[in-house]
């Protein structure tokens, strides 16, 4: 589900999953009398990548239920180089029940890693950092940049407000100077090996989990 103009790529659609359940046992006479259930799924089975409590539900019913429970943190991603990590970050945002995902920069983004979770996750597009910051200020949401630059605070010691935006950069270059300048704080992930950085999608999952550990 999208807000604004965020546009995923249509190519390279993910493979159809093989997990899930078959038709509802007992046939049509045994179908539940509940408007949340999709009659086509009841008849043919539900092979979607959803948790068991949502089996056979319509997509609209699932989104409505998620909307009633979403956490107050948002996730933002800069999209200047068509980063393949964006889809995976959207998938993690769905898993950790983020309020919304914000894509800054290019309108099109590679959805392969999202594994169709973008259908259940609100996604908003911002033309540039300035437009994103204007939105965040209008919502009175502090922006926390996630990057291992001078002055960043390790995530286990950083303040993570309950209502905030977690801002991630791209694989390689990280966040743009404009994004770092606009942030109210900068957070890094403590690492113990030889590599200087970790995959952007992995970093996003770590920080979202830490937010949930504290607030969910």
Coordinates of N, CA and C in Angstrom, one line a residue:
X1 N 0.9 -1.2 0.0 CA 0.0 0.0 0.0 C 0.9 1.2 0.0
X2 N 0.6 2.2 -0.8 CA 1.5 3.3 -0.9 C 0.8 4.6 -0.6
X3 N 1.6 5.6 -0.1 CA 1.2 6.9 0.0 C 2.1 7.8 -0.9
X4 N 1.6 8.8 -1.4 CA 2.5 9.6 -2.3 C 2.8 8.9 -3.6
X5 N 4.0 9.1 -4.1 CA 4.3 8.6 -5.4 C 5.4 7.6 -5.5
X6 N 5.7 6.9 -4.4 CA 6.8 5.9 -4.4 C 6.4 4.9 -5.4
X7 N 7.3 4.5 -6.4 CA 7.0 3.6 -7.5 C 8.0 2.5 -7.5
X8 N 7.5 1.2 -7.2 CA 8.5 0.1 -7.2 C 8.7 -0.3 -8.7
X9 N 9.8 -1.0 -8.9 CA 10.1 -1.6 -10.2 C 9.2 -2.8 -10.4
X10 N 8.8 -3.0 -11.6 CA 7.9 -4.1 -11.9 C 8.7 -5.4 -12.4
X11 N 10.0 -5.2 -12.8 CA 10.7 -6.3 -13.3 C 11.2 -7.1 -12.1
X12 N 11.6 -8.4 -12.4 CA 12.2 -9.3 -11.5 C 11.3 -9.5 -10.3
X13 N 10.1 -9.8 -10.5 CA 9.1 -10.1 -9.4 C 9.6 -11.3 -8.7
X14 N 9.4 -11.3 -7.4 CA 9.9 -12.5 -6.6 C 9.1 -13.7 -6.9
X15 N 9.8 -14.9 -6.7 CA 9.1 -16.2 -7.0 C 7.9 -16.4 -6.1
X16 N 6.9 -17.2 -6.6 CA 5.7 -17.5 -5.9 C 6.2 -18.4 -4.7
X17 N 5.8 -18.1 -3.5 CA 6.3 -18.9 -2.3 C 5.5 -20.2 -2.3
X18 N 6.1 -21.2 -1.7 CA 5.6 -22.6 -1.6 C 5.0 -22.9 -0.3
X19 N 5.1 -21.9 0.7 CA 4.6 -22.2 2.0 C 3.1 -21.8 2.0
X20 N 2.5 -21.9 3.2 CA 1.1 -21.5 3.3 C 0.2 -22.7 3.6
X21 N -1.1 -22.5 3.3 CA -2.1 -23.5 3.6 C -3.0 -23.7 2.3
X22 N -3.6 -24.9 2.3 CA -4.5 -25.2 1.2 C -5.9 -24.7 1.4
X23 N -6.9 -25.1 0.6 CA -8.3 -24.7 0.8 C -8.8 -24.9 2.2
X24 N -9.7 -24.1 2.6 CA -10.3 -24.2 3.9 C -11.0 -25.6 4.1
X25 N -10.6 -26.3 5.2 CA -11.2 -27.7 5.3 C -12.7 -27.6 5.4
X26 N -13.3 -28.6 4.8 CA -14.8 -28.7 4.9 C -15.6 -28.1 3.7
X27 N -14.9 -27.4 2.9 CA -15.5 -26.8 1.7 C -16.3 -25.5 2.1
X28 N -17.0 -25.0 1.1 CA -17.8 -23.7 1.2 C -18.8 -23.7 2.4
X29 N -19.4 -24.8 2.7 CA -20.3 -24.9 3.8 C -19.7 -24.6 5.2
X30 N -18.4 -24.8 5.2 CA -17.7 -24.6 6.5 C -16.9 -23.3 6.6
X31 N -17.0 -22.4 5.5 CA -16.3 -21.2 5.5 C -16.8 -20.3 6.7
X32 N -15.8 -19.5 7.3 CA -16.2 -18.6 8.4 C -17.1 -17.5 7.9
X33 N -18.0 -17.0 8.7 CA -18.9 -15.9 8.3 C -18.2 -14.6 8.9
X34 N -17.2 -14.2 8.2 CA -16.4 -13.0 8.6 C -15.9 -12.3 7.4
X35 N -16.3 -11.0 7.3 CA -15.9 -10.2 6.1 C -14.4 -10.0 5.9
X36 N -13.6 -10.3 6.9 CA -12.2 -10.2 6.7 C -11.6 -11.3 5.8
X37 N -12.4 -12.4 5.6 CA -11.9 -13.5 4.9 C -12.1 -13.4 3.4
X38 N -11.2 -13.8 2.6 CA -11.2 -13.7 1.1 C -11.8 -15.0 0.6
X39 N -12.9 -15.0 -0.1 CA -13.6 -16.2 -0.5 C -12.7 -17.0 -1.5
X40 N -12.0 -16.3 -2.4 CA -11.1 -16.9 -3.3 C -10.0 -17.7 -2.6
X41 N -9.4 -17.1 -1.6 CA -8.4 -17.8 -0.8 C -8.9 -18.9 0.0
X42 N -10.1 -18.8 0.5 CA -10.7 -19.9 1.2 C -10.9 -21.1 0.2
X43 N -11.2 -20.8 -1.0 CA -11.5 -21.9 -2.0 C -10.2 -22.5 -2.5
X44 N -9.2 -21.7 -2.7 CA -8.0 -22.1 -3.4 C -6.8 -22.3 -2.5
X45 N -6.8 -21.8 -1.3 CA -5.7 -21.9 -0.4 C -4.9 -20.5 -0.4
X46 N -4.1 -20.4 0.6 CA -3.4 -19.1 0.9 C -1.9 -19.4 0.9
X47 N -1.2 -19.0 -0.1 CA 0.3 -19.3 -0.2 C 1.1 -18.0 0.0
X48 N 0.5 -17.0 0.5 CA 1.2 -15.7 0.7 C 2.2 -15.7 1.9
X49 N 3.1 -14.8 1.9 CA 4.1 -14.7 2.9 C 3.5 -13.9 4.1
X50 N 2.5 -14.4 4.8 CA 1.9 -13.7 5.9 C 1.9 -14.7 7.1
X51 N 1.9 -14.1 8.3 CA 1.8 -14.9 9.5 C 0.5 -15.6 9.6
X52 N 0.4 -16.7 10.3 CA -0.7 -17.6 10.4 C -2.0 -16.9 10.8
X53 N -2.0 -16.0 11.7 CA -3.3 -15.3 12.1 C -4.0 -14.6 10.9
X54 N -3.2 -14.2 9.9 CA -3.7 -13.5 8.7 C -4.1 -14.5 7.5
X55 N -4.0 -15.8 7.7 CA -4.3 -16.7 6.7 C -5.8 -16.5 6.2
X56 N -5.9 -16.5 4.9 CA -7.2 -16.3 4.3 C -7.8 -14.9 4.3
X57 N -7.2 -14.0 5.1 CA -7.7 -12.6 5.1 C -7.5 -11.9 3.8
X58 N -8.3 -10.9 3.5 CA -8.1 -10.1 2.4 C -6.9 -9.1 2.7
X59 N -6.3 -8.6 1.7 CA -5.2 -7.7 1.9 C -5.6 -6.5 2.6
X60 N -6.8 -6.0 2.3 CA -7.4 -4.8 2.9 C -7.6 -5.0 4.4
X61 N -8.1 -6.2 4.7 CA -8.3 -6.5 6.2 C -7.0 -6.6 6.9
X62 N -6.0 -7.1 6.3 CA -4.7 -7.2 6.9 C -4.1 -5.8 7.2
X63 N -4.1 -5.0 6.1 CA -3.6 -3.6 6.3 C -4.4 -2.8 7.4
X64 N -5.7 -3.0 7.4 CA -6.5 -2.3 8.4 C -6.1 -2.8 9.8
X65 N -5.8 -4.1 10.0 CA -5.4 -4.6 11.3 C -4.0 -4.1 11.7
X66 N -3.1 -4.0 10.7 CA -1.8 -3.5 10.9 C -1.8 -2.0 11.3
X67 N -2.7 -1.3 10.6 CA -2.8 0.2 10.9 C -3.2 0.4 12.3
X68 N -4.0 -0.5 12.9 CA -4.5 -0.3 14.2 C -3.4 -0.5 15.3
X69 N -2.3 -1.1 14.8 CA -1.2 -1.5 15.8 C 0.2 -0.9 15.4
X70 N 0.3 -0.1 14.4 CA 1.6 0.3 13.9 C 2.3 1.1 15.0
X71 N 3.7 0.9 15.0 CA 4.5 1.6 16.0 C 4.7 3.0 15.5
X72 N 5.1 3.9 16.4 CA 5.2 5.4 16.0 C 6.6 5.7 15.4
X73 N 7.4 4.8 15.1 CA 8.7 5.1 14.4 C 8.5 4.9 12.9
X74 N 9.2 5.8 12.2 CA 9.2 5.8 10.7 C 10.6 5.4 10.2
X75 N 10.7 4.9 9.0 CA 11.9 4.6 8.4 C 12.1 5.4 7.1
X76 N 13.2 6.0 6.9 CA 13.5 6.8 5.7 C 14.8 6.2 5.0
X77 N 14.8 6.2 3.7 CA 15.9 5.7 2.9 C 16.2 6.7 1.8
X78 N 17.5 7.0 1.6 CA 17.9 7.8 0.5 C 18.0 6.8 -0.7
X79 N 17.5 7.3 -1.9 CA 17.5 6.4 -3.1 C 18.1 7.2 -4.3
X80 N 19.4 7.4 -4.3 CA 20.0 8.1 -5.4 C 20.6 7.2 -6.4
X81 N 21.0 6.0 -6.0 CA 21.7 5.1 -6.9 C 20.9 3.8 -7.1
X82 N 19.6 3.8 -6.9 CA 18.8 2.6 -7.2 C 19.3 1.4 -6.3
X83 N 19.5 1.6 -5.1 CA 20.1 0.7 -4.1 C 19.2 -0.6 -4.0
X84 N 19.8 -1.8 -4.2 CA 19.0 -3.0 -4.1 C 18.6 -3.3 -2.7
X85 N 19.2 -2.6 -1.7 CA 18.8 -2.9 -0.3 C 17.4 -2.3 0.1
X86 N 16.9 -1.4 -0.7 CA 15.7 -0.8 -0.3 C 14.5 -1.8 -0.1
X87 N 14.4 -2.7 -1.0 CA 13.3 -3.7 -0.8 C 13.4 -4.5 0.5
X88 N 14.7 -4.8 0.8 CA 14.9 -5.6 2.1 C 14.6 -4.7 3.3
X89 N 14.8 -3.4 3.2 CA 14.5 -2.5 4.3 C 13.0 -2.3 4.4
X90 N 12.3 -2.3 3.3 CA 10.9 -2.2 3.4 C 10.3 -3.5 4.0
X91 N 10.9 -4.6 3.7 CA 10.4 -5.9 4.3 C 10.7 -5.9 5.8
X92 N 11.8 -5.4 6.2 CA 12.1 -5.3 7.7 C 11.1 -4.3 8.4
X93 N 10.9 -3.2 7.7 CA 9.9 -2.2 8.2 C 8.6 -2.8 8.5
X94 N 8.1 -3.7 7.5 CA 6.9 -4.4 7.7 C 7.0 -5.3 8.9
X95 N 8.1 -6.1 9.0 CA 8.2 -7.1 10.1 C 8.2 -6.4 11.5
X96 N 8.8 -5.2 11.5 CA 8.9 -4.5 12.8 C 7.8 -3.5 13.0
X97 N 6.8 -3.5 12.1 CA 5.6 -2.7 12.1 C 5.8 -1.2 12.2
X98 N 6.7 -0.7 11.3 CA 6.9 0.7 11.2 C 5.7 1.5 10.7
X99 N 5.6 2.7 11.2 CA 4.4 3.5 10.8 C 4.4 3.7 9.3
X100 N 5.6 4.0 8.7 CA 5.6 4.3 7.3 C 7.1 4.3 6.8
X101 N 7.3 4.0 5.5 CA 8.6 4.1 4.9 C 8.6 5.3 4.0
X102 N 9.7 6.0 4.1 CA 9.9 7.2 3.2 C 11.1 7.0 2.3
X103 N 10.9 7.2 1.0 CA 11.9 7.0 0.0 C 12.3 8.4 -0.5
X104 N 13.5 8.8 -0.3 CA 14.0 10.1 -0.7 C 14.8 10.0 -1.9
X105 N 14.4 10.8 -3.0 CA 15.2 10.8 -4.2 C 14.5 10.2 -5.4
X106 N 15.1 9.2 -6.0 CA 14.5 8.6 -7.2 C 13.1 8.0 -6.8
X107 N 12.2 8.2 -7.7 CA 10.8 7.7 -7.5 C 10.7 6.2 -7.6
X108 N 11.5 5.6 -8.5 CA 11.4 4.2 -8.6 C 12.4 3.5 -7.7
X109 N 12.0 2.4 -7.2 CA 12.9 1.6 -6.3 C 12.8 0.1 -6.5
X110 N 13.8 -0.6 -6.3 CA 13.8 -2.0 -6.6 C 13.1 -2.8 -5.5
X111 N 12.0 -3.4 -5.8 CA 11.1 -4.1 -4.8 C 11.5 -5.5 -4.6
X112 N 12.4 -6.1 -5.3 CA 12.6 -7.6 -5.3 C 12.8 -8.0 -3.8
X113 N 13.6 -7.3 -3.1 CA 13.9 -7.7 -1.7 C 12.7 -7.6 -0.8
X114 N 11.7 -6.8 -1.2 CA 10.5 -6.6 -0.3 C 9.6 -7.8 -0.3
X115 N 9.7 -8.7 -1.2 CA 8.9 -10.0 -1.2 C 7.5 -9.7 -1.0
X116 N 7.0 -8.7 -1.7 CA 5.6 -8.2 -1.8 C 5.1 -7.7 -0.4
X117 N 6.0 -7.5 0.6 CA 5.5 -6.9 1.8 C 5.2 -5.4 1.6
X118 N 5.6 -4.8 0.5 CA 5.2 -3.4 0.3 C 3.7 -3.2 0.1
X119 N 3.0 -4.3 -0.2 CA 1.6 -4.3 -0.3 C 0.9 -4.0 1.0
X120 N 1.6 -4.3 2.1 CA 1.0 -4.1 3.4 C 1.7 -2.9 4.2
X121 N 2.6 -2.3 3.6 CA 3.4 -1.2 4.2 C 3.2 0.1 3.6
X122 N 2.9 1.1 4.3 CA 2.7 2.5 3.7 C 4.1 3.0 3.3
X123 N 4.1 3.5 2.1 CA 5.4 4.0 1.5 C 5.1 5.4 0.9
X124 N 5.9 6.4 1.3 CA 5.8 7.7 0.8 C 7.1 8.2 0.1
X125 N 6.9 9.0 -0.9 CA 8.0 9.5 -1.7 C 8.3 10.9 -1.4
X126 N 9.6 11.3 -1.3 CA 10.0 12.7 -1.2 C 11.0 13.0 -2.3
X127 N 10.8 14.1 -3.0 CA 11.7 14.4 -4.1 C 13.2 14.6 -3.7
X128 N 13.4 15.2 -2.5 CA 14.8 15.4 -2.0 C 14.8 15.5 -0.5
X129 N 16.0 15.7 0.1 CA 16.1 15.8 1.5 C 15.3 17.0 2.1
X130 N 15.3 18.1 1.4 CA 14.6 19.3 1.9 C 13.1 19.0 2.0
X131 N 12.5 18.3 1.1 CA 11.1 18.0 1.1 C 10.8 17.0 2.3
X132 N 11.7 16.0 2.5 CA 11.6 15.1 3.6 C 11.7 15.8 4.9
X133 N 12.6 16.7 5.1 CA 12.8 17.4 6.3 C 11.6 18.2 6.6
X134 N 11.1 18.9 5.6 CA 9.9 19.7 5.8 C 8.7 18.8 6.3
X135 N 8.6 17.6 5.8 CA 7.5 16.7 6.2 C 7.8 16.4 7.7
X136 N 9.0 16.0 8.0 CA 9.3 15.5 9.4 C 9.1 16.6 10.4
X137 N 9.5 17.8 10.0 CA 9.2 19.0 10.9 C 7.8 19.2 11.1
X138 N 7.0 19.1 10.1 CA 5.6 19.3 10.2 C 4.9 18.3 11.1
X139 N 5.5 17.1 11.2 CA 4.9 16.0 12.0 C 5.6 16.0 13.4
X140 N 6.5 17.0 13.6 CA 7.3 17.1 14.9 C 8.0 15.8 15.2
X141 N 8.6 15.2 14.2 CA 9.4 14.0 14.4 C 10.9 14.2 14.3
X142 N 11.7 13.9 15.3 CA 13.1 14.0 15.2 C 13.6 13.0 14.2
X143 N 14.7 13.3 13.5 CA 15.3 12.5 12.5 C 16.6 12.0 13.0
X144 N 16.8 10.7 13.1 CA 18.0 10.1 13.6 C 18.7 9.4 12.4
X145 N 19.9 9.9 12.0 CA 20.7 9.4 10.9 C 21.4 8.1 11.4
X146 N 21.5 7.1 10.6 CA 22.2 5.9 11.0 C 23.4 5.8 10.1
X147 N 24.6 6.1 10.6 CA 25.8 6.1 9.8 C 27.0 6.1 10.8
X148 N 28.1 5.5 10.4 CA 29.3 5.4 11.2 C 30.3 6.5 10.9
X149 N 29.9 7.7 11.2 CA 30.7 8.9 11.0 C 31.2 9.5 12.3
X150 N 32.1 10.4 12.2 CA 32.6 11.1 13.5 C 31.5 11.7 14.2
X151 N 31.5 11.4 15.5 CA 30.4 12.0 16.4 C 29.2 11.2 16.5
X152 N 29.1 10.0 15.8 CA 27.9 9.2 16.0 C 28.0 8.4 17.3
X153 N 26.8 8.1 17.8 CA 26.7 7.4 19.1 C 26.3 6.0 18.9
X154 N 26.9 5.0 19.6 CA 26.6 3.6 19.4 C 25.1 3.4 19.8
X155 N 24.4 2.6 19.0 CA 23.0 2.4 19.2 C 22.6 1.9 20.5
X156 N 23.4 1.1 21.2 CA 23.1 0.6 22.5 C 23.1 1.7 23.6
X157 N 23.7 2.9 23.2 CA 23.8 4.0 24.2 C 23.1 5.2 23.7
X158 N 22.6 5.1 22.5 CA 21.9 6.3 21.9 C 20.5 6.4 22.4
X159 N 20.0 7.7 22.3 CA 18.6 7.9 22.6 C 17.8 7.6 21.4
X160 N 16.8 6.8 21.5 CA 15.9 6.4 20.4 C 14.5 6.9 20.8
X161 N 14.0 8.0 20.5 CA 12.7 8.5 20.9 C 11.6 7.5 20.4
X162 N 10.5 7.5 21.2 CA 9.4 6.6 20.8 C 8.8 7.0 19.4
X163 N 8.7 8.3 19.2 CA 8.2 8.7 17.9 C 9.4 9.4 17.2
X164 N 9.8 8.9 16.1 CA 11.0 9.4 15.4 C 11.1 8.8 14.0
X165 N 12.1 9.3 13.2 CA 12.4 8.7 11.9 C 13.8 8.2 11.9
X166 N 14.0 7.0 11.5 CA 15.3 6.4 11.4 C 15.7 6.5 9.9
X167 N 16.8 7.2 9.7 CA 17.2 7.6 8.3 C 18.4 6.8 7.9
X168 N 18.3 6.1 6.8 CA 19.4 5.2 6.3 C 19.9 5.7 5.0
X169 N 21.2 5.5 4.7 CA 21.8 5.8 3.5 C 21.9 4.6 2.6
X170 N 22.7 4.7 1.6 CA 22.9 3.7 0.6 C 24.1 2.8 0.9
X171 N 24.1 1.7 0.3 CA 25.3 0.8 0.4 C 26.5 1.5 -0.2
X172 N 27.6 1.6 0.5 CA 28.8 2.3 0.0 C 28.9 3.7 0.5
X173 N 28.2 4.7 -0.2 CA 28.4 6.1 0.2 C 27.8 6.5 1.5
X174 N 26.8 5.7 2.0 CA 26.1 6.1 3.2 C 25.2 7.2 3.0
X175 N 25.0 8.0 4.0 CA 24.1 9.2 3.9 C 24.7 10.4 3.2
X176 N 23.9 11.1 2.5 CA 24.5 12.3 1.9 C 24.8 13.4 2.9
X177 N 25.7 14.3 2.6 CA 25.9 15.4 3.6 C 24.7 16.2 3.9
X178 N 23.7 16.4 3.0 CA 22.5 17.1 3.3 C 21.7 16.3 4.3
X179 N 21.6 15.0 4.2 CA 20.9 14.2 5.2 C 21.5 14.3 6.6
X180 N 22.8 14.1 6.6 CA 23.5 14.2 7.9 C 23.3 15.6 8.6
X181 N 23.3 16.6 7.8 CA 23.2 17.9 8.3 C 21.8 18.2 8.9
X182 N 20.8 17.5 8.3 CA 19.4 17.7 8.7 C 19.0 16.8 9.9
X183 N 19.8 15.9 10.3 CA 19.5 15.0 11.4 C 19.7 15.6 12.7
X184 N 18.8 15.2 13.7 CA 18.9 15.7 15.0 C 19.9 14.9 15.8
X185 N 20.3 13.8 15.3 CA 21.3 12.9 16.0 C 21.8 11.9 15.0
X186 N 23.0 11.3 15.3 CA 23.6 10.3 14.4 C 23.9 9.1 15.2
X187 N 23.5 7.9 14.8 CA 23.7 6.7 15.5 C 24.5 5.7 14.7
X188 N 25.3 4.9 15.3 CA 26.1 3.9 14.6 C 25.9 2.6 15.3
X189 N 26.2 1.5 14.6 CA 26.1 0.1 15.1 C 27.5 -0.3 15.5
X190 N 27.7 -0.7 16.8 CA 28.9 -1.2 17.2 C 29.3 -2.5 16.5
X191 N 30.5 -2.6 16.0 CA 31.0 -3.8 15.3 C 32.3 -4.2 15.9
X192 N 32.6 -5.5 15.7 CA 33.7 -6.1 16.5 C 34.7 -6.8 15.5
X193 N 34.5 -6.8 14.2 CA 35.4 -7.5 13.3 C 36.2 -6.5 12.6
X194 N 36.7 -6.9 11.4 CA 37.6 -6.0 10.6 C 36.9 -5.1 9.6
X195 N 35.6 -5.4 9.3 CA 35.0 -4.6 8.3 C 34.5 -3.3 8.9
X196 N 34.6 -2.2 8.0 CA 34.2 -0.9 8.5 C 32.7 -0.7 8.6
X197 N 32.0 -1.4 7.7 CA 30.5 -1.2 7.7 C 29.8 -2.5 7.4
X198 N 28.5 -2.6 7.7 CA 27.7 -3.7 7.4 C 26.7 -3.4 6.3
X199 N 26.1 -4.4 5.7 CA 25.1 -4.2 4.7 C 24.0 -3.2 5.2
X200 N 23.5 -2.3 4.3 CA 22.5 -1.3 4.7 C 21.3 -1.9 5.2
X201 N 20.8 -3.0 4.5 CA 19.6 -3.7 5.0 C 19.8 -4.3 6.4
X202 N 20.9 -4.9 6.6 CA 21.2 -5.5 7.9 C 21.2 -4.4 9.0
X203 N 21.9 -3.3 8.7 CA 21.9 -2.2 9.6 C 20.5 -1.7 10.0
X204 N 19.7 -1.6 9.0 CA 18.3 -1.1 9.3 C 17.6 -2.1 10.2
X205 N 17.7 -3.4 9.9 CA 17.1 -4.4 10.8 C 17.6 -4.3 12.2
X206 N 18.9 -4.1 12.4 CA 19.4 -4.0 13.7 C 18.8 -2.9 14.5
X207 N 18.8 -1.7 13.9 CA 18.3 -0.5 14.6 C 16.8 -0.6 14.8
X208 N 16.0 -1.1 13.9 CA 14.6 -1.3 14.1 C 14.3 -2.3 15.2
X209 N 15.1 -3.3 15.3 CA 14.9 -4.3 16.4 C 15.2 -3.6 17.7
X210 N 16.3 -2.8 17.8 CA 16.6 -2.1 19.0 C 15.5 -1.2 19.4
X211 N 14.9 -0.5 18.5 CA 13.8 0.4 18.8 C 12.7 -0.5 19.4
X212 N 12.3 -1.6 18.8 CA 11.3 -2.5 19.3 C 11.6 -3.1 20.7
X213 N 12.9 -3.4 20.9 CA 13.3 -3.9 22.2 C 13.0 -3.0 23.3
X214 N 13.1 -1.7 23.0 CA 12.9 -0.6 24.0 C 11.5 -0.3 24.2
X215 N 10.7 -0.2 23.1 CA 9.4 0.4 23.1 C 8.2 -0.5 22.8
X216 N 8.5 -1.6 22.1 CA 7.3 -2.5 21.7 C 6.8 -3.3 22.9

